[in-house]
Amino acid sequence: MARVSIDKTILARVAPFDGLAKALKAFIEACQNDQQPPRIYKLSGISSKGDEYYPYAALDLHHHHLHNNGDPLLVTQHVDGAIYGIGLATHAEYFHGDKMQWLQDHAHMIDWTGLATLRDAVLAYRGGR
């Protein structure tokens, strides 16, 4: 049984939307019961063409479609068998936007253990602003 921890800011953002709140609850229950969540849930950082985006892969980030149309994405990080919700994003911002800026904006939610060089590069990044 996986431990799932979703930050209260994520819970607050989806709470007003009954469908998203139910989808998040179903995601949590599926993960806690070692089942595949409804809709897509997969490792981030590997494109459909097989290209790798190292920071997402190294951080063991995953994404889950909370809605049938794909947006929003629940972005999670897997750490020592636990799953942590670290942000909500659209496909446009998480995959096609400034990925380093997205990481920097969510840096406070990410476990950087063993990745100090990557963390320093993300925190020093100034390209998006």
CSV table of N, CA and C in Angstrom, one decimal:
chain,number,residue,atom,x,y,z
A,1,MET,N,0.8,-1.2,0.0
A,1,MET,CA,0.0,0.0,0.0
A,1,MET,C,0.9,1.2,0.0
A,2,ALA,N,0.7,2.1,-1.0
A,2,ALA,CA,1.5,3.3,-1.1
A,2,ALA,C,0.9,4.4,-0.2
A,3,ARG,N,1.8,5.1,0.4
A,3,ARG,CA,1.4,6.3,1.2
A,3,ARG,C,1.3,7.4,0.2
A,4,VAL,N,0.1,8.1,0.2
A,4,VAL,CA,-0.1,9.3,-0.7
A,4,VAL,C,-0.3,10.5,0.1
A,5,SER,N,0.4,11.6,-0.2
A,5,SER,CA,0.3,12.8,0.5
A,5,SER,C,0.1,13.9,-0.6
A,6,ILE,N,-1.0,14.6,-0.5
A,6,ILE,CA,-1.4,15.6,-1.4
A,6,ILE,C,-1.4,16.9,-0.6
A,7,ASP,N,-0.6,17.9,-1.1
A,7,ASP,CA,-0.5,19.2,-0.4
A,7,ASP,C,-1.9,19.9,-0.3
A,8,LYS,N,-2.1,20.6,0.8
A,8,LYS,CA,-3.4,21.2,1.1
A,8,LYS,C,-3.7,22.3,0.0
A,9,THR,N,-2.7,22.9,-0.6
A,9,THR,CA,-3.0,23.9,-1.6
A,9,THR,C,-3.6,23.2,-2.9
A,10,ILE,N,-3.2,22.0,-3.2
A,10,ILE,CA,-3.8,21.3,-4.3
A,10,ILE,C,-5.2,20.9,-3.9
A,11,LEU,N,-5.4,20.4,-2.7
A,11,LEU,CA,-6.8,20.0,-2.3
A,11,LEU,C,-7.7,21.2,-2.4
A,12,ALA,N,-7.2,22.4,-1.9
A,12,ALA,CA,-8.1,23.6,-2.0
A,12,ALA,C,-8.4,24.0,-3.4
A,13,ARG,N,-7.5,23.8,-4.3
A,13,ARG,CA,-7.7,24.2,-5.7
A,13,ARG,C,-8.7,23.4,-6.4
A,14,VAL,N,-8.8,22.1,-6.0
A,14,VAL,CA,-9.7,21.2,-6.7
A,14,VAL,C,-11.1,21.1,-6.0
A,15,ALA,N,-11.1,21.5,-4.7
A,15,ALA,CA,-12.3,21.3,-3.9
A,15,ALA,C,-13.6,22.0,-4.5
A,16,PRO,N,-13.5,23.2,-5.1
A,16,PRO,CA,-14.7,23.8,-5.7
A,16,PRO,C,-15.3,23.1,-6.9
A,17,PHE,N,-14.5,22.1,-7.4
A,17,PHE,CA,-14.9,21.4,-8.7
A,17,PHE,C,-15.2,20.0,-8.3
A,18,ASP,N,-16.5,19.7,-8.2
A,18,ASP,CA,-16.9,18.3,-7.7
A,18,ASP,C,-16.2,17.2,-8.5
A,19,GLY,N,-16.2,17.3,-9.8
A,19,GLY,CA,-15.6,16.3,-10.6
A,19,GLY,C,-14.1,16.1,-10.4
A,20,LEU,N,-13.4,17.2,-10.2
A,20,LEU,CA,-12.0,17.1,-10.0
A,20,LEU,C,-11.7,16.6,-8.6
A,21,ALA,N,-12.5,17.0,-7.6
A,21,ALA,CA,-12.3,16.5,-6.3
A,21,ALA,C,-12.6,15.0,-6.2
A,22,LYS,N,-13.6,14.5,-6.9
A,22,LYS,CA,-13.9,13.1,-7.0
A,22,LYS,C,-12.7,12.3,-7.7
A,23,ALA,N,-12.2,12.9,-8.7
A,23,ALA,CA,-11.1,12.3,-9.5
A,23,ALA,C,-9.9,12.2,-8.6
A,24,LEU,N,-9.6,13.2,-7.8
A,24,LEU,CA,-8.4,13.2,-6.9
A,24,LEU,C,-8.6,12.2,-5.9
A,25,LYS,N,-9.8,12.1,-5.3
A,25,LYS,CA,-10.1,11.0,-4.3
A,25,LYS,C,-9.9,9.6,-4.9
A,26,ALA,N,-10.4,9.4,-6.1
A,26,ALA,CA,-10.2,8.1,-6.8
A,26,ALA,C,-8.8,7.8,-7.0
A,27,PHE,N,-8.0,8.8,-7.4
A,27,PHE,CA,-6.6,8.6,-7.6
A,27,PHE,C,-5.9,8.2,-6.3
A,28,ILE,N,-6.2,8.9,-5.2
A,28,ILE,CA,-5.6,8.6,-3.9
A,28,ILE,C,-5.9,7.1,-3.5
A,29,GLU,N,-7.2,6.8,-3.6
A,29,GLU,CA,-7.6,5.5,-3.2
A,29,GLU,C,-7.0,4.4,-4.0
A,30,ALA,N,-6.9,4.6,-5.4
A,30,ALA,CA,-6.3,3.6,-6.2
A,30,ALA,C,-4.8,3.4,-5.8
A,31,CYS,N,-4.1,4.5,-5.6
A,31,CYS,CA,-2.7,4.4,-5.3
A,31,CYS,C,-2.5,3.7,-3.9
A,32,GLN,N,-3.3,4.0,-3.0
A,32,GLN,CA,-3.2,3.4,-1.6
A,32,GLN,C,-3.5,1.9,-1.7
A,33,ASN,N,-4.3,1.5,-2.7
A,33,ASN,CA,-4.6,0.1,-2.8
A,33,ASN,C,-3.8,-0.6,-3.9
A,34,ASP,N,-2.7,0.0,-4.3
A,34,ASP,CA,-1.8,-0.5,-5.3
A,34,ASP,C,-2.5,-0.9,-6.6
A,35,GLN,N,-3.4,0.0,-7.0
A,35,GLN,CA,-4.1,-0.2,-8.3
A,35,GLN,C,-3.8,0.9,-9.2
A,36,GLN,N,-4.0,0.6,-10.5
A,36,GLN,CA,-3.8,1.7,-11.5
A,36,GLN,C,-5.0,2.7,-11.4
A,37,PRO,N,-4.6,4.0,-11.2
A,37,PRO,CA,-5.7,5.0,-11.1
A,37,PRO,C,-6.5,5.1,-12.4
A,38,PRO,N,-7.7,5.6,-12.3
A,38,PRO,CA,-8.5,5.8,-13.5
A,38,PRO,C,-7.8,6.9,-14.3
A,39,ARG,N,-7.9,6.8,-15.6
A,39,ARG,CA,-7.3,7.7,-16.5
A,39,ARG,C,-5.7,7.6,-16.5
A,40,ILE,N,-5.1,8.3,-17.3
A,40,ILE,CA,-3.6,8.2,-17.5
A,40,ILE,C,-2.9,8.6,-16.2
A,41,TYR,N,-1.9,7.7,-15.8
A,41,TYR,CA,-0.9,8.1,-14.8
A,41,TYR,C,0.4,7.5,-15.2
A,42,LYS,N,1.4,8.3,-15.5
A,42,LYS,CA,2.6,7.7,-15.9
A,42,LYS,C,3.8,8.6,-15.6
A,43,LEU,N,5.0,8.1,-15.8
A,43,LEU,CA,6.2,8.8,-15.5
A,43,LEU,C,6.3,10.0,-16.4
A,44,SER,N,6.7,11.1,-15.9
A,44,SER,CA,7.0,12.3,-16.7
A,44,SER,C,8.4,12.2,-17.2
A,45,GLY,N,8.7,13.0,-18.2
A,45,GLY,CA,10.1,13.1,-18.6
A,45,GLY,C,10.5,12.3,-19.8
A,46,ILE,N,9.6,11.4,-20.2
A,46,ILE,CA,9.9,10.6,-21.5
A,46,ILE,C,8.8,11.0,-22.4
A,47,SER,N,9.1,11.6,-23.6
A,47,SER,CA,8.1,12.0,-24.5
A,47,SER,C,7.6,10.8,-25.3
A,48,SER,N,6.5,11.0,-26.0
A,48,SER,CA,6.0,9.9,-26.9
A,48,SER,C,7.0,9.5,-28.0
A,49,LYS,N,7.9,10.4,-28.3
A,49,LYS,CA,9.0,10.1,-29.3
A,49,LYS,C,10.2,9.4,-28.6
A,50,GLY,N,10.1,9.2,-27.3
A,50,GLY,CA,11.2,8.6,-26.6
A,50,GLY,C,12.3,9.5,-26.1
A,51,ASP,N,12.2,10.8,-26.3
A,51,ASP,CA,13.1,11.8,-25.8
A,51,ASP,C,12.9,11.9,-24.3
A,52,GLU,N,14.1,12.1,-23.6
A,52,GLU,CA,14.0,12.2,-22.1
A,52,GLU,C,14.3,13.7,-21.7
A,53,TYR,N,13.5,14.2,-20.8
A,53,TYR,CA,13.8,15.4,-20.1
A,53,TYR,C,14.3,15.1,-18.8
A,54,TYR,N,15.7,15.2,-18.6
A,54,TYR,CA,16.4,14.7,-17.5
A,54,TYR,C,15.8,15.1,-16.1
A,55,PRO,N,15.5,16.4,-15.9
A,55,PRO,CA,15.1,16.8,-14.6
A,55,PRO,C,13.8,16.1,-14.1
A,56,TYR,N,12.8,16.0,-15.0
A,56,TYR,CA,11.6,15.3,-14.6
A,56,TYR,C,11.9,13.8,-14.3
A,57,ALA,N,12.7,13.2,-15.1
A,57,ALA,CA,13.0,11.8,-14.9
A,57,ALA,C,13.8,11.6,-13.7
A,58,ALA,N,14.8,12.4,-13.4
A,58,ALA,CA,15.7,12.3,-12.3
A,58,ALA,C,14.9,12.5,-11.0
A,59,LEU,N,13.9,13.4,-11.0
A,59,LEU,CA,13.1,13.7,-9.8
A,59,LEU,C,12.0,12.6,-9.6
A,60,ASP,N,11.9,11.7,-10.5
A,60,ASP,CA,10.8,10.7,-10.5
A,60,ASP,C,9.4,11.3,-10.4
A,61,LEU,N,9.3,12.3,-11.3
A,61,LEU,CA,8.0,13.0,-11.4
A,61,LEU,C,7.0,12.2,-12.3
A,62,HIS,N,5.8,12.2,-11.9
A,62,HIS,CA,4.7,11.5,-12.7
A,62,HIS,C,3.6,12.5,-12.9
A,63,HIS,N,2.7,12.2,-13.8
A,63,HIS,CA,1.5,13.0,-14.0
A,63,HIS,C,0.3,12.2,-14.2
A,64,HIS,N,-0.8,12.7,-13.7
A,64,HIS,CA,-2.1,12.0,-13.8
A,64,HIS,C,-3.1,13.0,-14.3
A,65,HIS,N,-3.9,12.5,-15.2
A,65,HIS,CA,-5.0,13.3,-15.8
A,65,HIS,C,-6.2,13.3,-14.9
A,66,LEU,N,-6.5,14.4,-14.3
A,66,LEU,CA,-7.7,14.5,-13.4
A,66,LEU,C,-9.0,14.6,-14.1
A,67,HIS,N,-8.9,14.9,-15.4
A,67,HIS,CA,-10.2,15.1,-16.2
A,67,HIS,C,-10.0,14.3,-17.5
A,68,ASN,N,-11.2,14.0,-18.0
A,68,ASN,CA,-11.1,13.2,-19.3
A,68,ASN,C,-10.5,13.9,-20.4
A,69,ASN,N,-10.5,15.3,-20.4
A,69,ASN,CA,-9.9,16.0,-21.5
A,69,ASN,C,-8.4,16.2,-21.3
A,70,GLY,N,-7.9,15.7,-20.2
A,70,GLY,CA,-6.4,15.7,-19.9
A,70,GLY,C,-5.9,16.8,-19.0
A,71,ASP,N,-6.6,17.9,-18.9
A,71,ASP,CA,-6.3,19.0,-18.0
A,71,ASP,C,-7.3,19.1,-16.9
A,72,PRO,N,-6.9,19.4,-15.7
A,72,PRO,CA,-5.5,19.6,-15.3
A,72,PRO,C,-4.8,18.3,-15.0
A,73,LEU,N,-3.4,18.4,-15.0
A,73,LEU,CA,-2.6,17.3,-14.6
A,73,LEU,C,-2.3,17.4,-13.1
A,74,LEU,N,-2.3,16.3,-12.4
A,74,LEU,CA,-1.8,16.3,-11.0
A,74,LEU,C,-0.4,15.8,-11.2
A,75,VAL,N,0.6,16.6,-10.8
A,75,VAL,CA,2.0,16.2,-10.9
A,75,VAL,C,2.4,15.7,-9.5
A,76,THR,N,3.0,14.5,-9.5
A,76,THR,CA,3.4,13.8,-8.3
A,76,THR,C,4.9,13.5,-8.4
A,77,GLN,N,5.5,13.2,-7.2
A,77,GLN,CA,6.9,12.8,-7.1
A,77,GLN,C,6.8,11.5,-6.2
A,78,HIS,N,7.5,10.5,-6.7
A,78,HIS,CA,7.6,9.2,-6.0
A,78,HIS,C,9.0,9.3,-5.2
A,79,VAL,N,8.9,9.1,-3.9
A,79,VAL,CA,10.1,9.1,-3.1
A,79,VAL,C,9.9,7.9,-2.0
A,80,ASP,N,10.9,7.0,-2.1
A,80,ASP,CA,10.9,5.9,-1.1
A,80,ASP,C,9.6,5.2,-0.9
A,81,GLY,N,8.9,4.9,-2.0
A,81,GLY,CA,7.6,4.2,-2.0
A,81,GLY,C,6.4,5.1,-1.7
A,82,ALA,N,6.6,6.3,-1.4
A,82,ALA,CA,5.5,7.2,-1.2
A,82,ALA,C,5.2,8.1,-2.4
A,83,ILE,N,4.0,8.6,-2.5
A,83,ILE,CA,3.6,9.5,-3.6
A,83,ILE,C,3.2,10.8,-3.0
A,84,TYR,N,3.9,11.9,-3.5
A,84,TYR,CA,3.6,13.2,-3.0
A,84,TYR,C,3.0,14.1,-4.2
A,85,GLY,N,1.9,14.7,-3.9
A,85,GLY,CA,1.3,15.6,-4.9
A,85,GLY,C,2.1,16.9,-4.8
A,86,ILE,N,2.7,17.4,-5.9
A,86,ILE,CA,3.5,18.6,-5.8
A,86,ILE,C,3.0,19.8,-6.6
A,87,GLY,N,2.0,19.5,-7.4
A,87,GLY,CA,1.4,20.6,-8.2
A,87,GLY,C,0.3,20.2,-9.2
A,88,LEU,N,-0.4,21.2,-9.6
A,88,LEU,CA,-1.3,21.1,-10.7
A,88,LEU,C,-0.8,21.9,-11.9
A,89,ALA,N,-1.1,21.4,-13.1
A,89,ALA,CA,-0.5,22.0,-14.3
A,89,ALA,C,-1.4,21.7,-15.5
A,90,THR,N,-1.3,22.5,-16.5
A,90,THR,CA,-1.9,22.1,-17.8
A,90,THR,C,-0.8,21.4,-18.6
A,91,HIS,N,-1.2,20.7,-19.7
A,91,HIS,CA,-0.3,20.1,-20.6
A,91,HIS,C,0.6,21.2,-21.2
A,92,ALA,N,0.0,22.4,-21.5
A,92,ALA,CA,0.8,23.5,-22.1
A,92,ALA,C,1.9,23.9,-21.2
A,93,GLU,N,1.7,24.1,-19.9
A,93,GLU,CA,2.7,24.6,-19.1
A,93,GLU,C,3.7,23.6,-18.6
A,94,TYR,N,3.3,22.3,-18.4
A,94,TYR,CA,4.1,21.3,-17.9
A,94,TYR,C,5.0,20.6,-18.9
A,95,PHE,N,4.4,20.4,-20.1
A,95,PHE,CA,5.2,19.8,-21.2
A,95,PHE,C,5.7,20.7,-22.3
A,96,HIS,N,5.0,21.7,-22.6
A,96,HIS,CA,5.3,22.6,-23.7
A,96,HIS,C,5.8,24.0,-23.3
A,97,GLY,N,5.7,24.3,-22.1
A,97,GLY,CA,6.1,25.6,-21.6
A,97,GLY,C,7.6,25.5,-21.1
A,98,ASP,N,7.9,26.5,-20.3
A,98,ASP,CA,9.2,26.6,-19.7
A,98,ASP,C,9.3,25.6,-18.5
A,99,LYS,N,9.9,24.4,-18.8
A,99,LYS,CA,9.9,23.4,-17.8
A,99,LYS,C,10.8,23.8,-16.6
A,100,MET,N,11.9,24.4,-16.8
A,100,MET,CA,12.8,24.9,-15.7
A,100,MET,C,12.0,25.9,-14.8
A,101,GLN,N,11.3,26.7,-15.4
A,101,GLN,CA,10.5,27.7,-14.6
A,101,GLN,C,9.4,27.0,-13.8
A,102,TRP,N,8.8,25.9,-14.4
A,102,TRP,CA,7.8,25.2,-13.7
A,102,TRP,C,8.4,24.5,-12.4
A,103,LEU,N,9.6,23.9,-12.6
A,103,LEU,CA,10.3,23.3,-11.5
A,103,LEU,C,10.7,24.4,-10.5
A,104,GLN,N,11.1,25.5,-10.9
A,104,GLN,CA,11.5,26.6,-9.9
A,104,GLN,C,10.3,27.0,-9.2
A,105,ASP,N,9.2,27.2,-9.8
A,105,ASP,CA,7.9,27.6,-9.1
A,105,ASP,C,7.4,26.6,-8.1
A,106,HIS,N,7.8,25.3,-8.3
A,106,HIS,CA,7.4,24.2,-7.4
A,106,HIS,C,8.5,23.7,-6.6
A,107,ALA,N,9.6,24.3,-6.6
A,107,ALA,CA,10.8,23.8,-5.9
A,107,ALA,C,10.6,23.5,-4.5
A,108,HIS,N,9.8,24.3,-3.8
A,108,HIS,CA,9.6,24.2,-2.4
A,108,HIS,C,8.8,22.9,-2.1
A,109,MET,N,8.2,22.3,-3.1
A,109,MET,CA,7.4,21.0,-2.9
A,109,MET,C,8.2,19.8,-3.3
A,110,ILE,N,9.3,20.0,-3.9
A,110,ILE,CA,10.1,18.8,-4.4
A,110,ILE,C,11.1,18.3,-3.5
A,111,ASP,N,11.3,17.0,-3.4
A,111,ASP,CA,12.4,16.4,-2.6
A,111,ASP,C,13.6,16.3,-3.5
A,112,TRP,N,14.6,17.0,-3.2
A,112,TRP,CA,15.8,17.2,-4.0
A,112,TRP,C,16.9,16.2,-3.5
A,113,THR,N,16.7,15.3,-2.6
A,113,THR,CA,17.7,14.4,-2.0
A,113,THR,C,18.5,13.8,-3.1
A,114,GLY,N,19.8,13.9,-3.0
A,114,GLY,CA,20.7,13.4,-4.0
A,114,GLY,C,20.9,14.1,-5.3
A,115,LEU,N,20.2,15.2,-5.4
A,115,LEU,CA,20.1,16.0,-6.7
A,115,LEU,C,20.5,17.5,-6.4
A,116,ALA,N,21.5,17.7,-5.6
A,116,ALA,CA,21.8,19.1,-5.2
A,116,ALA,C,22.2,20.0,-6.4
A,117,THR,N,22.9,19.4,-7.3
A,117,THR,CA,23.4,20.1,-8.5
A,117,THR,C,22.2,20.5,-9.4
A,118,LEU,N,21.2,19.6,-9.5
A,118,LEU,CA,20.0,19.9,-10.3
A,118,LEU,C,19.2,21.0,-9.5
A,119,ARG,N,19.1,20.9,-8.2
A,119,ARG,CA,18.3,21.9,-7.4
A,119,ARG,C,19.0,23.2,-7.6
A,120,ASP,N,20.3,23.3,-7.5
A,120,ASP,CA,21.0,24.6,-7.6
A,120,ASP,C,20.8,25.2,-9.0
A,121,ALA,N,20.8,24.4,-10.0
A,121,ALA,CA,20.5,24.9,-11.4
A,121,ALA,C,19.1,25.4,-11.6
A,122,VAL,N,18.2,24.7,-11.0
A,122,VAL,CA,16.8,25.1,-11.1
A,122,VAL,C,16.6,26.4,-10.3
A,123,LEU,N,17.1,26.5,-9.1
A,123,LEU,CA,16.9,27.7,-8.3
A,123,LEU,C,17.7,28.9,-8.9
A,124,ALA,N,18.8,28.7,-9.6
A,124,ALA,CA,19.5,29.8,-10.3
A,124,ALA,C,18.9,30.2,-11.6
A,125,TYR,N,18.0,29.4,-12.1
A,125,TYR,CA,17.5,29.7,-13.5
A,125,TYR,C,16.7,31.0,-13.5
A,126,ARG,N,17.0,31.8,-14.6
A,126,ARG,CA,16.4,33.1,-14.8
A,126,ARG,C,15.8,33.3,-16.2
A,127,GLY,N,15.6,32.2,-16.9
A,127,GLY,CA,15.2,32.3,-18.3
A,127,GLY,C,13.7,32.7,-18.4
A,128,GLY,N,12.9,32.3,-17.5
A,128,GLY,CA,11.4,32.5,-17.7
A,128,GLY,C,10.9,33.8,-17.2
A,129,ARG,N,11.7,34.6,-16.5
A,129,ARG,CA,11.2,35.8,-16.0
A,129,ARG,C,12.1,37.0,-16.3
